[in-house]
XYZ file of C-alpha atoms in Angstrom:
371
model
C 8.521 19.613 -0.006
C 10.171 16.649 -1.718
C 13.900 16.994 -1.205
C 14.958 15.923 -4.699
C 11.885 15.728 -6.922
C 10.761 19.311 -6.220
C 14.093 20.957 -6.906
C 14.018 23.789 -9.498
C 17.760 23.713 -10.323
C 19.859 22.449 -13.229
C 22.461 19.818 -12.447
C 25.169 22.525 -12.270
C 24.850 26.202 -11.379
C 27.627 28.839 -11.434
C 28.721 30.327 -8.131
C 28.028 33.795 -9.516
C 24.288 33.021 -9.699
C 24.009 31.787 -6.101
C 22.207 34.359 -3.927
C 22.810 33.694 -0.243
C 20.389 34.983 2.386
C 23.223 35.784 4.778
C 22.250 33.548 7.698
C 24.938 30.943 8.368
C 23.306 27.663 9.370
C 26.501 25.800 10.153
C 30.173 25.147 9.532
C 32.515 22.242 10.119
C 33.606 19.143 8.299
C 34.144 19.932 4.650
C 31.781 22.945 4.753
C 33.000 26.525 4.907
C 29.400 27.659 5.307
C 25.832 26.442 4.878
C 23.347 29.208 4.045
C 19.789 29.537 2.842
C 19.241 30.695 -0.735
C 17.592 34.110 -0.849
C 15.626 33.384 -4.030
C 14.622 29.755 -3.296
C 12.987 29.246 0.135
C 13.570 25.793 1.573
C 16.903 25.297 -0.205
C 20.443 25.813 1.082
C 23.897 26.146 -0.428
C 26.793 24.278 1.141
C 30.092 25.888 0.150
C 33.235 23.830 0.629
C 36.410 24.911 2.381
C 38.342 23.923 -0.738
C 37.207 22.827 -4.224
C 36.490 19.142 -4.787
C 39.050 17.001 -6.531
C 38.207 15.875 -10.088
C 37.070 12.372 -9.095
C 34.993 13.660 -6.174
C 33.316 16.155 -8.501
C 32.437 13.375 -10.956
C 30.944 11.269 -8.164
C 28.894 14.218 -6.903
C 27.579 14.733 -10.435
C 26.495 11.089 -10.554
C 24.757 11.434 -7.190
C 22.854 14.494 -8.417
C 21.483 12.492 -11.368
C 21.012 9.142 -9.615
C 17.381 9.547 -8.426
C 16.271 9.829 -12.082
C 17.087 6.134 -12.529
C 15.455 4.982 -9.269
C 12.051 3.422 -8.833
C 9.320 5.719 -7.627
C 9.389 3.989 -4.232
C 13.140 4.472 -3.759
C 12.973 8.080 -4.894
C 10.062 8.653 -2.508
C 12.128 7.404 0.427
C 14.860 9.902 -0.414
C 12.348 12.707 -0.929
C 11.038 12.114 2.606
C 14.208 11.456 4.500
C 17.462 12.656 2.934
C 19.180 15.945 2.122
C 19.998 14.666 -1.357
C 22.313 16.864 -3.468
C 20.354 18.420 -6.337
C 22.930 20.679 -8.032
C 26.696 21.186 -8.052
C 27.890 24.762 -7.532
C 30.761 25.457 -9.916
C 33.371 28.173 -10.273
C 34.770 27.695 -13.733
C 35.925 24.064 -13.912
C 35.968 23.636 -10.129
C 33.164 22.271 -7.954
C 32.975 24.538 -4.916
C 29.657 23.619 -3.333
C 26.311 21.897 -3.597
C 22.604 22.767 -3.288
C 20.271 20.637 -1.184
C 16.989 20.920 0.712
C 16.977 22.370 4.199
C 16.029 19.901 6.941
C 12.330 20.355 7.840
C 11.491 22.265 11.020
C 10.163 19.144 12.785
C 13.745 17.917 13.217
C 14.611 20.979 15.316
C 13.459 21.500 18.902
C 14.267 24.030 21.662
C 16.190 22.544 24.581
C 15.912 23.360 28.267
C 18.880 25.347 29.540
C 20.084 26.147 33.021
C 18.146 28.748 34.919
C 14.815 27.801 33.336
C 15.745 29.255 29.941
C 15.050 27.659 26.541
C 17.364 27.543 23.561
C 16.391 28.310 20.002
C 15.566 25.334 17.734
C 18.420 22.820 17.603
C 18.903 19.610 15.623
C 17.412 16.536 17.268
C 20.207 14.116 16.449
C 20.708 10.404 16.821
C 23.016 11.431 19.658
C 19.906 12.447 21.632
C 18.018 9.265 20.746
C 20.821 7.152 22.218
C 20.283 8.610 25.680
C 18.106 7.552 28.597
C 14.636 8.903 29.314
C 15.774 11.003 32.274
C 18.252 12.905 30.107
C 15.679 13.552 27.369
C 13.078 14.780 29.858
C 15.670 17.034 31.447
C 16.368 18.820 28.136
C 12.663 18.988 27.296
C 12.474 16.226 24.658
C 9.690 13.649 24.722
C 11.308 10.218 25.276
C 10.356 7.775 22.509
C 8.317 4.715 23.406
C 9.657 1.247 22.640
C 7.353 1.046 19.613
C 8.509 4.443 18.351
C 12.139 3.324 18.604
C 11.332 0.317 16.406
C 9.600 2.555 13.858
C 12.514 5.025 13.759
C 14.955 2.144 13.291
C 12.857 0.910 10.358
C 12.973 4.352 8.742
C 16.777 4.495 8.964
C 17.035 0.945 7.596
C 14.733 1.950 4.755
C 17.122 4.719 3.737
C 20.129 2.441 4.120
C 18.482 -0.191 1.918
C 17.869 2.375 -0.838
C 21.517 3.451 -0.751
C 22.699 -0.157 -0.837
C 20.459 -1.042 -3.791
C 22.169 1.706 -5.796
C 25.702 0.880 -4.586
C 25.955 4.195 -2.721
C 28.474 4.073 0.140
C 27.519 6.520 2.866
C 30.219 5.598 5.359
C 29.567 8.529 7.707
C 26.856 6.918 9.840
C 27.284 8.704 13.148
C 25.483 10.355 16.047
C 25.294 13.774 14.373
C 24.339 13.019 10.753
C 21.027 11.295 11.461
C 18.047 13.348 12.703
C 14.701 12.157 14.106
C 11.339 13.653 15.015
C 10.009 13.321 18.580
C 6.390 13.384 17.340
C 6.527 10.787 14.545
C 8.690 8.072 12.995
C 10.260 10.533 10.515
C 14.045 10.594 10.096
C 16.426 12.714 8.045
C 19.908 11.924 6.754
C 22.518 14.656 6.194
C 25.782 14.945 4.217
C 24.763 12.762 1.270
C 26.996 14.885 -0.976
C 30.089 13.185 0.446
C 28.918 9.657 -0.443
C 30.820 7.414 -2.805
C 29.496 5.022 -5.437
C 30.937 1.543 -5.087
C 33.560 2.800 -2.649
C 34.542 5.950 -0.787
C 37.702 7.122 0.966
C 38.145 6.292 4.638
C 36.358 8.601 7.040
C 36.922 8.517 10.782
C 33.728 7.903 12.742
C 34.539 7.540 16.461
C 32.555 4.828 18.259
C 31.366 3.461 14.865
C 34.556 1.816 13.596
C 34.115 -1.413 11.672
C 36.680 -3.954 12.946
C 36.934 -5.477 9.456
C 38.123 -2.156 7.955
C 41.389 -0.910 9.496
C 41.956 2.838 9.642
C 42.711 4.247 6.203
C 40.982 1.433 4.305
C 38.604 2.525 1.516
C 35.004 1.882 2.580
C 32.502 -0.256 0.675
C 28.910 -1.469 1.102
C 29.801 -4.105 3.779
C 30.940 -1.439 6.244
C 27.683 0.435 5.651
C 25.929 -2.815 6.588
C 27.927 -2.950 9.812
C 27.246 0.670 10.727
C 23.561 0.403 9.807
C 23.270 -2.634 12.096
C 25.012 -0.680 14.864
C 22.709 2.317 14.324
C 19.681 -0.009 14.485
C 20.871 -1.617 17.719
C 21.423 1.795 19.318
C 18.064 3.140 18.132
C 16.221 0.233 19.707
C 18.129 -0.048 22.982
C 18.931 3.635 23.545
C 22.422 2.596 24.650
C 25.913 3.103 23.268
C 29.234 1.488 24.043
C 30.397 -2.044 23.219
C 27.991 -3.324 20.512
C 28.131 -7.035 21.361
C 27.351 -6.344 25.017
C 24.261 -4.351 24.029
C 23.314 -7.077 21.561
C 23.577 -9.786 24.245
C 21.167 -7.845 26.449
C 18.770 -7.423 23.531
C 18.925 -11.153 22.716
C 17.976 -12.109 26.281
C 14.748 -10.130 25.999
C 13.837 -11.037 22.409
C 11.648 -13.899 21.298
C 13.785 -16.965 20.550
C 11.669 -17.695 17.472
C 12.555 -14.401 15.792
C 15.478 -14.098 13.365
C 16.217 -10.407 13.824
C 18.772 -10.682 16.686
C 20.609 -13.459 14.828
C 20.847 -11.316 11.677
C 22.010 -8.364 13.752
C 24.770 -10.496 15.258
C 25.846 -11.671 11.803
C 26.157 -8.055 10.681
C 28.194 -7.076 13.749
C 30.224 -10.185 14.501
C 31.124 -11.941 11.251
C 34.652 -11.698 9.919
C 33.537 -12.858 6.461
C 32.104 -9.741 4.816
C 30.107 -11.876 2.379
C 28.097 -13.246 5.310
C 26.887 -9.853 6.496
C 23.143 -9.668 5.822
C 21.927 -6.896 3.549
C 20.241 -3.871 5.071
C 16.949 -4.793 3.377
C 17.117 -8.210 5.053
C 17.465 -6.581 8.479
C 14.550 -4.301 7.615
C 12.341 -7.247 6.624
C 13.179 -9.142 9.815
C 12.473 -6.147 12.062
C 9.174 -5.349 10.329
C 7.930 -8.938 10.506
C 8.443 -10.369 14.019
C 8.713 -14.143 13.906
C 9.425 -14.146 10.160
C 12.358 -15.802 8.451
C 14.022 -12.573 7.384
C 14.928 -14.290 4.104
C 13.498 -11.610 1.810
C 16.440 -9.564 0.593
C 14.591 -6.637 -0.947
C 11.765 -4.605 0.570
C 9.897 -1.752 -1.067
C 10.539 1.400 0.972
C 7.729 3.419 2.450
C 5.716 0.344 3.386
C 6.291 0.221 7.117
C 2.969 1.910 7.919
C 1.048 -1.081 6.581
C 3.705 -3.797 6.615
C 5.239 -3.264 10.066
C 3.461 -5.338 12.701
C 3.178 -3.507 16.033
C 4.927 -5.203 18.920
C 2.480 -6.510 21.513
C 4.124 -8.512 24.275
C 5.077 -8.492 27.911
C 6.852 -5.328 29.108
C 10.598 -5.393 28.558
C 12.941 -5.158 31.574
C 13.787 -1.568 32.407
C 16.831 0.258 33.631
C 16.789 2.338 36.798
C 15.634 5.388 34.852
C 12.654 3.550 33.365
C 14.130 3.074 29.877
C 13.352 -0.259 28.232
C 16.521 -2.241 27.626
C 15.248 -3.844 24.423
C 12.175 -4.346 22.328
C 10.896 -7.872 21.838
C 8.528 -9.267 19.235
C 5.462 -11.074 20.551
C 5.935 -14.561 22.028
C 3.688 -17.095 20.268
C 0.851 -18.494 22.415
C 1.030 -22.213 23.310
C -0.602 -24.421 20.722
C -4.071 -25.648 21.826
C -4.121 -29.235 23.086
C -6.208 -31.705 21.054
C -9.669 -32.316 22.552
C -11.467 -35.700 22.583
C -13.717 -36.271 19.620
C -17.489 -36.682 20.361
C -17.623 -39.427 17.732
C -14.817 -41.261 19.523
C -16.681 -41.055 22.854
C -19.819 -42.662 21.326
C -17.812 -45.483 19.797
C -16.129 -46.267 23.127
C -19.536 -46.338 24.879
C -20.981 -48.873 22.390
C -17.991 -51.156 22.831
C -18.399 -51.020 26.605
C -22.090 -51.910 26.431
C -21.355 -54.865 24.169
C -18.833 -56.265 26.638
C -21.324 -55.981 29.533
C -24.099 -57.776 27.567
C -21.750 -60.599 26.611
C -20.785 -61.135 30.237
C -24.478 -61.245 31.310
C -25.250 -63.817 28.624
C -22.373 -66.007 29.821
C -23.652 -65.870 33.415
C -27.171 -66.972 32.323
C -25.800 -69.903 30.316
C -23.650 -71.109 33.258
C -26.643 -70.837 35.611
C -28.752 -73.194 33.475
C -25.882 -75.633 33.038
C -25.346 -75.885 36.801
C -29.036 -76.354 37.773
C -30.099 -78.735 35.052
């Protein structure tokens, strides 16, 4: 199911017409409850703890309509990988909730529990991806290969690039809002309904704070660039903690001819927000090892054919067997020039000529001496 294009709802629906199935899928954050719709399988209603403010409601209305103005490629990326809001739920003049697609079943897996038991399906979050292989095996999740980590990072960057192209500020990049599939490169982004356009109010995101945006500062596209770069770094390395330390380890194991680590450092380490590379630029550099990374816009959905698989020496591993970083291929040494056959023949003729001249001189001297 396409998560926006297949929706059967008007832009606004009254609360009185919402038929809940009665199974609460979650609470927390701004949500009082998230429940499946009884009359529309595959769709859920998120009801807020308190009605949205007027400006928030206007922004949500713009988000609901936004995919209509997108290119088919951008809309396709959202249809595959985002719980995009498709309808505001209203109670009179108040906006009290939103309708969106339910996350597909492939983003839920049972976990191993103590005593040999298994849990019911649970979200496979970015939080689990940024763990070592031993932990994932212990809970019964297939650890991603180095190549799979690169592909997952590309998928998240693809979504981030779409948002940036349309001036959508997500802001809430975190361990819990991004889901991934252990059997493919598919990803899924939650809580789009809280996005801003152009800017959004500050939202606390522990371990993801942008040093250029003090607490309480309204968020804009540059902080999304920072957090997308941080998410990409953590996807690839499987490590959390101090970003620049992780980046230094990645740089040591990455081809010196590739621009991706340099762009990643610019996104994480530059005080001048204008110098932070766009998310599409990071995506281009990661998909094209050894490239310049200068292309600033990349059509989404192209990583199956445009992403060059990484083939290179094995990366150094941690004690648990997890690769510390993924590195693009190192170019082979350029072939040394070989002697030209034509040049060899020319040298031989010159040598013969010199020998004949010397013989002739000897003969002449012989006759001069004896006559």
